[in-house]
Each structure stands twice: as C-alpha cells, then as structure tokens.
Amino acid sequence: MSRTKETTILLNMGGPRNFDEINTFLVNMFNDYYILNIKNSFIRGMIAKKIVNKIRPDVIRHYEAIGGKSPINEYTEKLINKLNELDSSRDYKYIMNYTPPYSYDVLKELKENNIYNITLFSMYPQYSEVTVKSSLESVYKAMKKLKYNPKVNIIDRYYDNEYYNDSIVQLIKNTIADKNAEEYILIFSAHSIPKMYADKGDPYEHECNYNVQILREKLHNAGLNFKDIVISYQSKIGKIEWLEPSTIDTIKKYNSEKLIIYPLAFTVDNSETIYEIDIEYREESINKYNIKDFILCPCLNDNINFAQSIIEIQNIHQKQNLNMHYNRKIV
C-alpha cells in the first residue's frame, strides 16, 4: 500500500457470508445501541439474545431462499476493485458494522502501514442515527482502542448529489428498458426507522423525501414519465411505531397496476432487497393484489456510474471543504 495515498473506507451494515454468520450478524445488529435503544449494555444484550432466538428460524429460511448468503459482501468487494482501478489517488477498503471486516481489524492494518489520512464514506445515501451514526461510532471506538488518531474526513450523506442521482436515473432507465414508463407506478422503497428517531430530529425521513423530489424531476427530464411516483418504507420490526406508509400497504393501494420498485436507502443489494422485495413482496403482489407486472430495480452495487459518483463526491468535498465536523462522543 502506498503511504502517500489517502485511504477511503466504505461503511455498510454487512451481511452473512454463510449460514454460520447469520447468528453473528443478528446478535451484533440487535446489540447495537442505535438499533435497540437501551443504554445498559447488559440488559440490551439480554433482550437482543431473546429477539435473535425468536427470529433466527425465519431469517435462516430467508437466506436459504437466496443461496445461503447475503450478496452485499461480493458486490462491495467488486465495487472496491472498480474504485481502485478508476482512482489511483486513493486506496479503497471497506468496513462492515455487523460482520467482518470489522472496524478494529481494518484500522489496525492502516495504523501498521502508517496511514494517517482517511475518508469514511457512508454507503447509506441518507443520514440516520440508526445507520450512519452507528457505523461511525463503531469506527471511533476502534480508533480509541487502537490509540489511532488519523485525520478523518467524513462523507455521511449524498442523497442530493447530482452524480449519485444521475446514476440512479440511468439504472432505472436501463431496468425498465423498452417498457412504457407511463404504465408503471414507481415506488421508492426506503428502509424504515422507528418514528421516535424522526420525532427527535433525525433527518432521515426529510432526506428521503427530498431525494425522491430530486429524482422525480430528473426522471421527467430524462423522458421517464411514470404513472405515479411515491415513497414507502419497508422492514419494520416489532410493535413500536415506524415511518409509514409501509411498502406492502403501498403495493396494496395500487391493486392491479404495474409496479417498479427502487430500494431508495440501499446502495448495495442485500436480503432486504433480493428476499424481502423480490421474493416476499413479489409473491404477495401477484397472489393477493393482482399486480400485472412487478419489476425490482437492482441497487447500484458495483455499477461504474456509481463508482465514478463516489469518486466525484469525494473530489467535491475536498474542493469545497465540506467535511462534517462529527461529534466523536462514544456511547
């Protein structure tokens, strides 16, 4: 590794590479303070264990249906390779929050190689404490443990970036291909978060709505005039109130229509796109709601336009000095 280069680290949630990692993924996720908002780590761990024991059989069944692993790791590695090919000024790595490679191991290697200029690049385009802040705190805890204090640049959102949104428009255009957009309802399905976060000022809902507003205009300018464009939220867990409307209720609303769904809050495919949407929602749409056509647009994954947008977003931040002054408070 060149010691003169800046290292950019892509941050994402992770996902199991095999059945053995499913339990690791679930335990780490539900033991996250920002997922299960309980300050006492012992109590949080006990409750997390109960939740995992309850949902594990269903989760295993979901992964069985998609080949026994999440695609998030393979796509991320392909994206890293593409970025390293396209951008010789930086070295690219990635950290996952709930499965390897973890913050500690990646940062330990950087410290050993005397890398003291890094950029943390969130793979979540909209900011939320539940996702982005959780990933950043994991990194800072590892830095503290390693006594590693590099210069840190942070890109924690880019939902309003032109390059990023142009990549989405092109992907949707490629996905719908020769079909008539005017016959389709476009649903931007975002991962939901507990409503209590939004009520406390978490900007996620606002940023998702604004992102859709930008995309609606760009799609129109690209000649893609859908019958309707709406936002919905998926992946609710438990009985507390989450952001709505739910994706499945939105599908039900458009009974007998043709649908195309884009996973707004994910940049890389995972079980919540290829199982929850493409299997679970697809079956329910066709069998219950007489949906005439159901198209899932893939995430950007290792798309070259997305890779180039990641590079351009960093260049813009460097030129305009837009680095976030993140509060390194460790929970």
Coordinates of C-alpha atoms in Angstrom, one line a residue:
M1 CA 0.0 0.0 0.0
S2 CA 1.3 3.4 -0.9
R3 CA 2.0 5.6 2.2
T4 CA 1.3 8.8 0.3
K5 CA -2.3 7.9 -0.6
E6 CA -5.4 8.8 1.3
T7 CA -7.5 5.7 2.2
T8 CA -11.2 5.8 1.7
I9 CA -13.2 3.3 3.7
L10 CA -16.8 2.4 2.6
L11 CA -19.0 1.9 5.6
N12 CA -22.0 -0.5 5.5
M13 CA -24.0 -2.9 7.7
G14 CA -22.6 -6.2 6.4
G15 CA -24.4 -9.5 6.0
P16 CA -23.7 -13.2 6.5
R17 CA -21.4 -14.9 4.0
N18 CA -22.7 -18.3 5.1
F19 CA -25.2 -19.9 7.5
D20 CA -22.7 -19.8 10.4
E21 CA -22.5 -16.0 10.2
I22 CA -26.3 -15.5 10.4
N23 CA -26.2 -15.6 14.2
T24 CA -23.2 -13.3 14.3
F25 CA -25.0 -10.8 12.1
L26 CA -28.2 -10.8 14.1
V27 CA -26.6 -10.7 17.5
N28 CA -24.3 -7.7 16.5
M29 CA -27.2 -5.9 14.9
F30 CA -29.7 -6.2 17.8
N31 CA -26.9 -5.5 20.3
D32 CA -26.3 -2.1 18.6
Y33 CA -27.4 0.8 20.8
Y34 CA -28.8 2.6 17.8
I35 CA -31.0 -0.4 16.9
L36 CA -32.1 -1.4 20.4
N37 CA -32.0 2.0 22.2
I38 CA -31.2 0.7 25.7
K39 CA -28.1 2.3 27.4
N40 CA -27.4 -0.6 29.8
S41 CA -25.3 -2.9 27.6
F42 CA -26.1 -6.0 29.8
I43 CA -29.8 -5.5 29.6
R44 CA -29.5 -4.7 25.9
G45 CA -27.6 -7.9 25.3
M46 CA -30.1 -10.0 27.1
I47 CA -33.0 -8.5 25.1
A48 CA -31.0 -8.8 21.9
K49 CA -30.5 -12.5 22.6
K50 CA -34.2 -13.1 23.1
I51 CA -35.0 -11.3 19.8
V52 CA -32.4 -13.3 17.9
N53 CA -33.6 -16.6 19.3
K54 CA -37.2 -15.7 18.2
I55 CA -36.5 -14.6 14.7
R56 CA -33.5 -16.8 13.8
P57 CA -35.5 -19.6 12.2
D58 CA -37.3 -17.2 9.8
V59 CA -34.1 -15.4 8.9
I60 CA -32.4 -18.8 8.1
R61 CA -35.3 -19.6 5.9
H62 CA -34.9 -16.3 4.1
Y63 CA -31.2 -16.9 3.4
E64 CA -32.0 -20.4 2.2
A65 CA -34.2 -18.8 -0.4
I66 CA -31.3 -16.6 -1.7
G67 CA -28.5 -19.0 -1.8
G68 CA -27.4 -19.1 1.9
K69 CA -25.6 -15.7 2.0
S70 CA -26.0 -12.0 1.5
P71 CA -24.9 -10.5 -1.8
I72 CA -23.6 -7.4 0.0
N73 CA -20.1 -8.7 0.5
E74 CA -19.5 -9.8 -3.0
Y75 CA -20.9 -6.6 -4.6
T76 CA -18.9 -4.5 -2.1
E77 CA -15.6 -6.3 -3.0
K78 CA -16.4 -5.8 -6.7
L79 CA -17.0 -2.1 -6.1
I80 CA -13.8 -1.7 -4.1
N81 CA -11.8 -3.3 -7.0
K82 CA -13.5 -1.0 -9.5
L83 CA -12.8 2.1 -7.4
N84 CA -9.1 1.1 -7.0
E85 CA -8.9 0.7 -10.8
L86 CA -10.6 4.1 -11.5
D87 CA -9.0 6.2 -8.8
S88 CA -5.2 6.0 -8.5
S89 CA -5.1 8.8 -5.9
R90 CA -6.7 6.8 -3.2
D91 CA -6.7 3.3 -1.7
Y92 CA -10.2 1.8 -1.1
K93 CA -11.2 -0.5 1.7
Y94 CA -14.5 -1.3 3.4
I95 CA -15.8 -1.9 6.9
M96 CA -19.0 -3.7 7.9
N97 CA -20.8 -3.0 11.1
Y98 CA -22.2 -6.4 11.9
T99 CA -20.0 -8.9 10.1
P100 CA -16.3 -8.9 9.0
P101 CA -14.3 -7.0 8.1
Y102 CA -14.8 -5.1 11.3
S103 CA -13.5 -1.6 12.2
Y104 CA -10.8 -2.8 14.5
D105 CA -9.1 -5.1 12.0
V106 CA -9.2 -2.7 9.1
L107 CA -7.9 0.2 11.2
K108 CA -5.2 -1.9 12.8
E109 CA -3.8 -2.6 9.3
L110 CA -3.9 1.1 8.4
K111 CA -2.1 2.1 11.6
E112 CA 0.5 -0.5 11.0
N113 CA 1.0 0.9 7.5
N114 CA 1.3 4.5 8.8
I115 CA -1.8 5.7 7.0
Y116 CA -3.0 8.8 8.8
N117 CA -5.3 10.4 6.3
I118 CA -8.6 8.6 5.8
T119 CA -12.1 9.3 4.5
L120 CA -15.1 7.5 5.9
F121 CA -17.7 7.2 3.2
S122 CA -21.1 6.0 4.2
M123 CA -22.8 3.6 1.9
Y124 CA -26.1 5.0 3.2
P125 CA -27.1 8.0 1.0
Q126 CA -29.4 9.5 3.6
Y127 CA -28.2 10.2 7.2
S128 CA -29.8 8.5 10.1
E129 CA -28.5 7.7 13.6
V130 CA -29.7 4.1 13.1
T131 CA -27.4 3.5 10.2
V132 CA -24.7 6.2 9.6
K133 CA -24.0 7.3 13.2
S134 CA -23.9 3.7 14.3
S135 CA -21.2 2.9 11.7
L136 CA -19.2 6.0 12.6
E137 CA -19.3 5.3 16.3
S138 CA -18.0 1.8 15.6
V139 CA -15.0 3.2 13.8
Y140 CA -14.3 5.7 16.6
K141 CA -14.5 3.1 19.3
A142 CA -11.9 1.0 17.3
M143 CA -9.7 4.1 16.9
K144 CA -9.8 4.7 20.6
K145 CA -8.9 1.1 21.4
L146 CA -6.0 1.2 18.9
K147 CA -4.9 4.6 20.1
Y148 CA -5.0 5.5 16.4
N149 CA -5.6 9.2 15.6
P150 CA -5.6 9.8 11.9
K151 CA -7.0 12.9 10.1
V152 CA -10.6 11.8 9.3
N153 CA -12.8 13.2 6.6
I154 CA -16.4 12.2 6.7
I155 CA -19.0 11.9 3.9
D156 CA -22.1 10.9 5.8
R157 CA -24.8 11.6 3.1
Y158 CA -25.1 12.4 -0.5
Y159 CA -28.8 12.0 -1.4
D160 CA -28.7 15.4 -3.1
N161 CA -25.6 14.8 -5.2
E162 CA -26.1 15.2 -8.9
Y163 CA -23.7 12.4 -9.9
Y164 CA -25.3 10.0 -7.5
N165 CA -28.8 10.7 -8.6
D166 CA -27.9 10.6 -12.3
S167 CA -26.6 7.1 -11.6
I168 CA -30.0 6.1 -10.2
V169 CA -31.9 7.6 -13.1
Q170 CA -29.7 5.7 -15.6
L171 CA -30.1 2.5 -13.7
I172 CA -33.9 2.8 -13.6
K173 CA -33.9 3.7 -17.3
N174 CA -31.9 0.5 -18.1
T175 CA -34.1 -1.6 -15.9
I176 CA -37.4 -0.5 -17.4
A177 CA -35.8 -0.9 -20.9
D178 CA -38.3 -0.8 -23.7
K179 CA -41.4 -0.8 -21.4
N180 CA -43.6 2.2 -21.3
A181 CA -42.9 4.1 -18.1
E182 CA -46.4 5.8 -18.3
E183 CA -47.9 2.4 -17.5
Y184 CA -45.9 1.9 -14.3
I185 CA -46.1 3.1 -10.7
L186 CA -42.6 3.8 -9.4
I187 CA -42.2 3.0 -5.7
F188 CA -39.1 4.3 -3.9
S189 CA -38.9 1.8 -1.0
A190 CA -36.7 3.0 1.8
H191 CA -35.7 1.1 4.9
S192 CA -38.0 2.3 7.7
I193 CA -36.7 3.5 11.1
P194 CA -38.6 3.9 14.4
K195 CA -40.7 7.0 14.3
M196 CA -39.3 8.1 17.6
Y197 CA -36.0 8.9 15.9
A198 CA -37.7 11.2 13.4
D199 CA -39.7 12.8 16.2
K200 CA -36.4 13.6 18.0
G201 CA -35.0 15.3 14.9
D202 CA -33.3 12.5 12.9
P203 CA -33.2 13.9 9.3
Y204 CA -33.7 10.6 7.5
E205 CA -37.3 11.0 6.6
H206 CA -36.8 14.5 5.3
E207 CA -33.7 13.5 3.3
C208 CA -35.6 10.5 1.8
N209 CA -38.5 12.8 0.7
Y210 CA -36.1 15.3 -0.8
N211 CA -34.2 12.6 -2.6
V212 CA -37.5 11.5 -4.2
Q213 CA -38.3 15.1 -5.2
I214 CA -34.9 15.4 -6.9
L215 CA -35.3 12.0 -8.7
R216 CA -38.8 12.8 -9.8
E217 CA -37.5 15.9 -11.6
K218 CA -34.5 14.1 -13.1
L219 CA -36.7 11.2 -14.3
H220 CA -39.0 13.6 -16.0
N221 CA -36.1 15.4 -17.7
A222 CA -34.9 12.0 -18.9
G223 CA -38.2 11.3 -20.5
L224 CA -39.4 8.8 -17.9
N225 CA -42.9 9.9 -17.0
F226 CA -44.2 7.3 -14.7
K227 CA -47.9 7.0 -13.9
D228 CA -47.1 7.9 -10.4
I229 CA -44.0 8.2 -8.2
V230 CA -44.3 7.5 -4.4
I231 CA -42.2 6.7 -1.4
S232 CA -42.8 3.9 1.1
Y233 CA -40.9 2.2 4.0
Q234 CA -40.1 -1.4 4.5
S235 CA -38.6 -3.8 7.0
K236 CA -40.5 -2.8 10.2
I237 CA -39.6 -5.0 13.2
G238 CA -41.6 -5.2 16.4
K239 CA -44.7 -3.4 17.7
I240 CA -43.4 0.2 18.0
E241 CA -44.4 2.9 15.5
W242 CA -42.2 3.1 12.4
L243 CA -42.1 5.5 9.4
E244 CA -45.0 4.9 7.1
P245 CA -46.6 4.2 4.7
S246 CA -45.3 0.6 4.5
T247 CA -44.2 -0.7 1.1
I248 CA -46.7 -3.6 1.3
D249 CA -49.6 -1.2 2.1
T250 CA -48.5 1.0 -0.9
I251 CA -48.5 -2.1 -3.1
K252 CA -52.0 -2.9 -1.9
K253 CA -53.1 0.6 -2.7
Y254 CA -52.1 0.1 -6.4
N255 CA -54.0 -3.1 -6.8
S256 CA -54.0 -4.4 -10.4
E257 CA -51.3 -1.9 -11.5
K258 CA -47.8 -2.4 -12.9
L259 CA -45.1 -1.6 -10.5
I260 CA -41.3 -0.9 -10.5
I261 CA -39.6 -0.7 -7.1
Y262 CA -36.3 1.0 -6.4
P263 CA -34.6 0.5 -3.0
L264 CA -34.0 4.2 -2.2
A265 CA -32.0 3.8 1.0
F266 CA -29.7 1.0 -0.1
T267 CA -26.7 1.3 -2.5
V268 CA -25.8 -2.4 -2.4
D269 CA -28.2 -5.3 -2.7
N270 CA -28.9 -7.4 0.5
S271 CA -31.5 -9.7 1.9
E272 CA -34.0 -6.8 2.3
T273 CA -33.9 -6.2 -1.5
I274 CA -33.5 -9.6 -3.0
Y275 CA -35.6 -11.5 -0.5
E276 CA -38.0 -9.1 1.1
I277 CA -38.9 -7.2 -2.0
D278 CA -38.1 -9.6 -4.9
I279 CA -39.5 -12.7 -3.3
E280 CA -41.8 -11.8 -0.4
Y281 CA -43.4 -8.7 -1.8
R282 CA -43.4 -10.1 -5.4
E283 CA -45.4 -13.2 -4.3
E284 CA -47.9 -11.1 -2.3
S285 CA -48.3 -8.6 -5.1
I286 CA -49.2 -11.2 -7.6
N287 CA -51.2 -13.6 -5.5
K288 CA -53.1 -11.0 -3.3
Y289 CA -53.2 -7.7 -5.2
N290 CA -53.3 -8.8 -8.9
I291 CA -50.3 -6.7 -9.8
K292 CA -49.9 -7.1 -13.6
D293 CA -46.1 -6.6 -13.6
F294 CA -43.6 -6.4 -10.8
I295 CA -40.1 -5.1 -11.5
L296 CA -37.4 -4.7 -8.9
C297 CA -34.7 -2.3 -9.9
P298 CA -31.4 -3.6 -8.5
C299 CA -29.2 -1.4 -6.3
L300 CA -26.3 0.4 -7.8
N301 CA -23.9 -2.3 -6.5
D302 CA -20.7 -2.1 -8.5
N303 CA -22.2 -0.1 -11.3
I304 CA -19.4 2.0 -12.9
N305 CA -21.6 5.2 -12.8
F306 CA -21.9 4.7 -9.0
A307 CA -18.2 4.1 -8.6
Q308 CA -17.5 7.3 -10.5
S309 CA -20.0 9.2 -8.4
I310 CA -18.2 8.1 -5.2
I311 CA -15.0 9.5 -6.6
E312 CA -16.7 12.8 -7.7
I313 CA -18.4 13.2 -4.3
Q314 CA -15.0 13.0 -2.6
N315 CA -13.5 15.4 -5.1
I316 CA -16.3 17.9 -4.5
H317 CA -15.9 17.6 -0.7
Q318 CA -12.2 18.2 -0.9
K319 CA -12.5 21.3 -3.1
Q320 CA -15.3 22.9 -1.1
N321 CA -14.1 21.8 2.3
L322 CA -17.5 20.2 3.1
N323 CA -16.1 17.8 5.7
M324 CA -18.5 17.2 8.5
H325 CA -17.3 18.0 12.0
Y326 CA -18.6 14.9 13.5
N327 CA -19.1 14.7 17.3
R328 CA -16.9 11.8 18.5
K329 CA -19.0 11.0 21.5
I330 CA -18.7 7.3 22.3
V331 CA -21.8 5.7 23.6

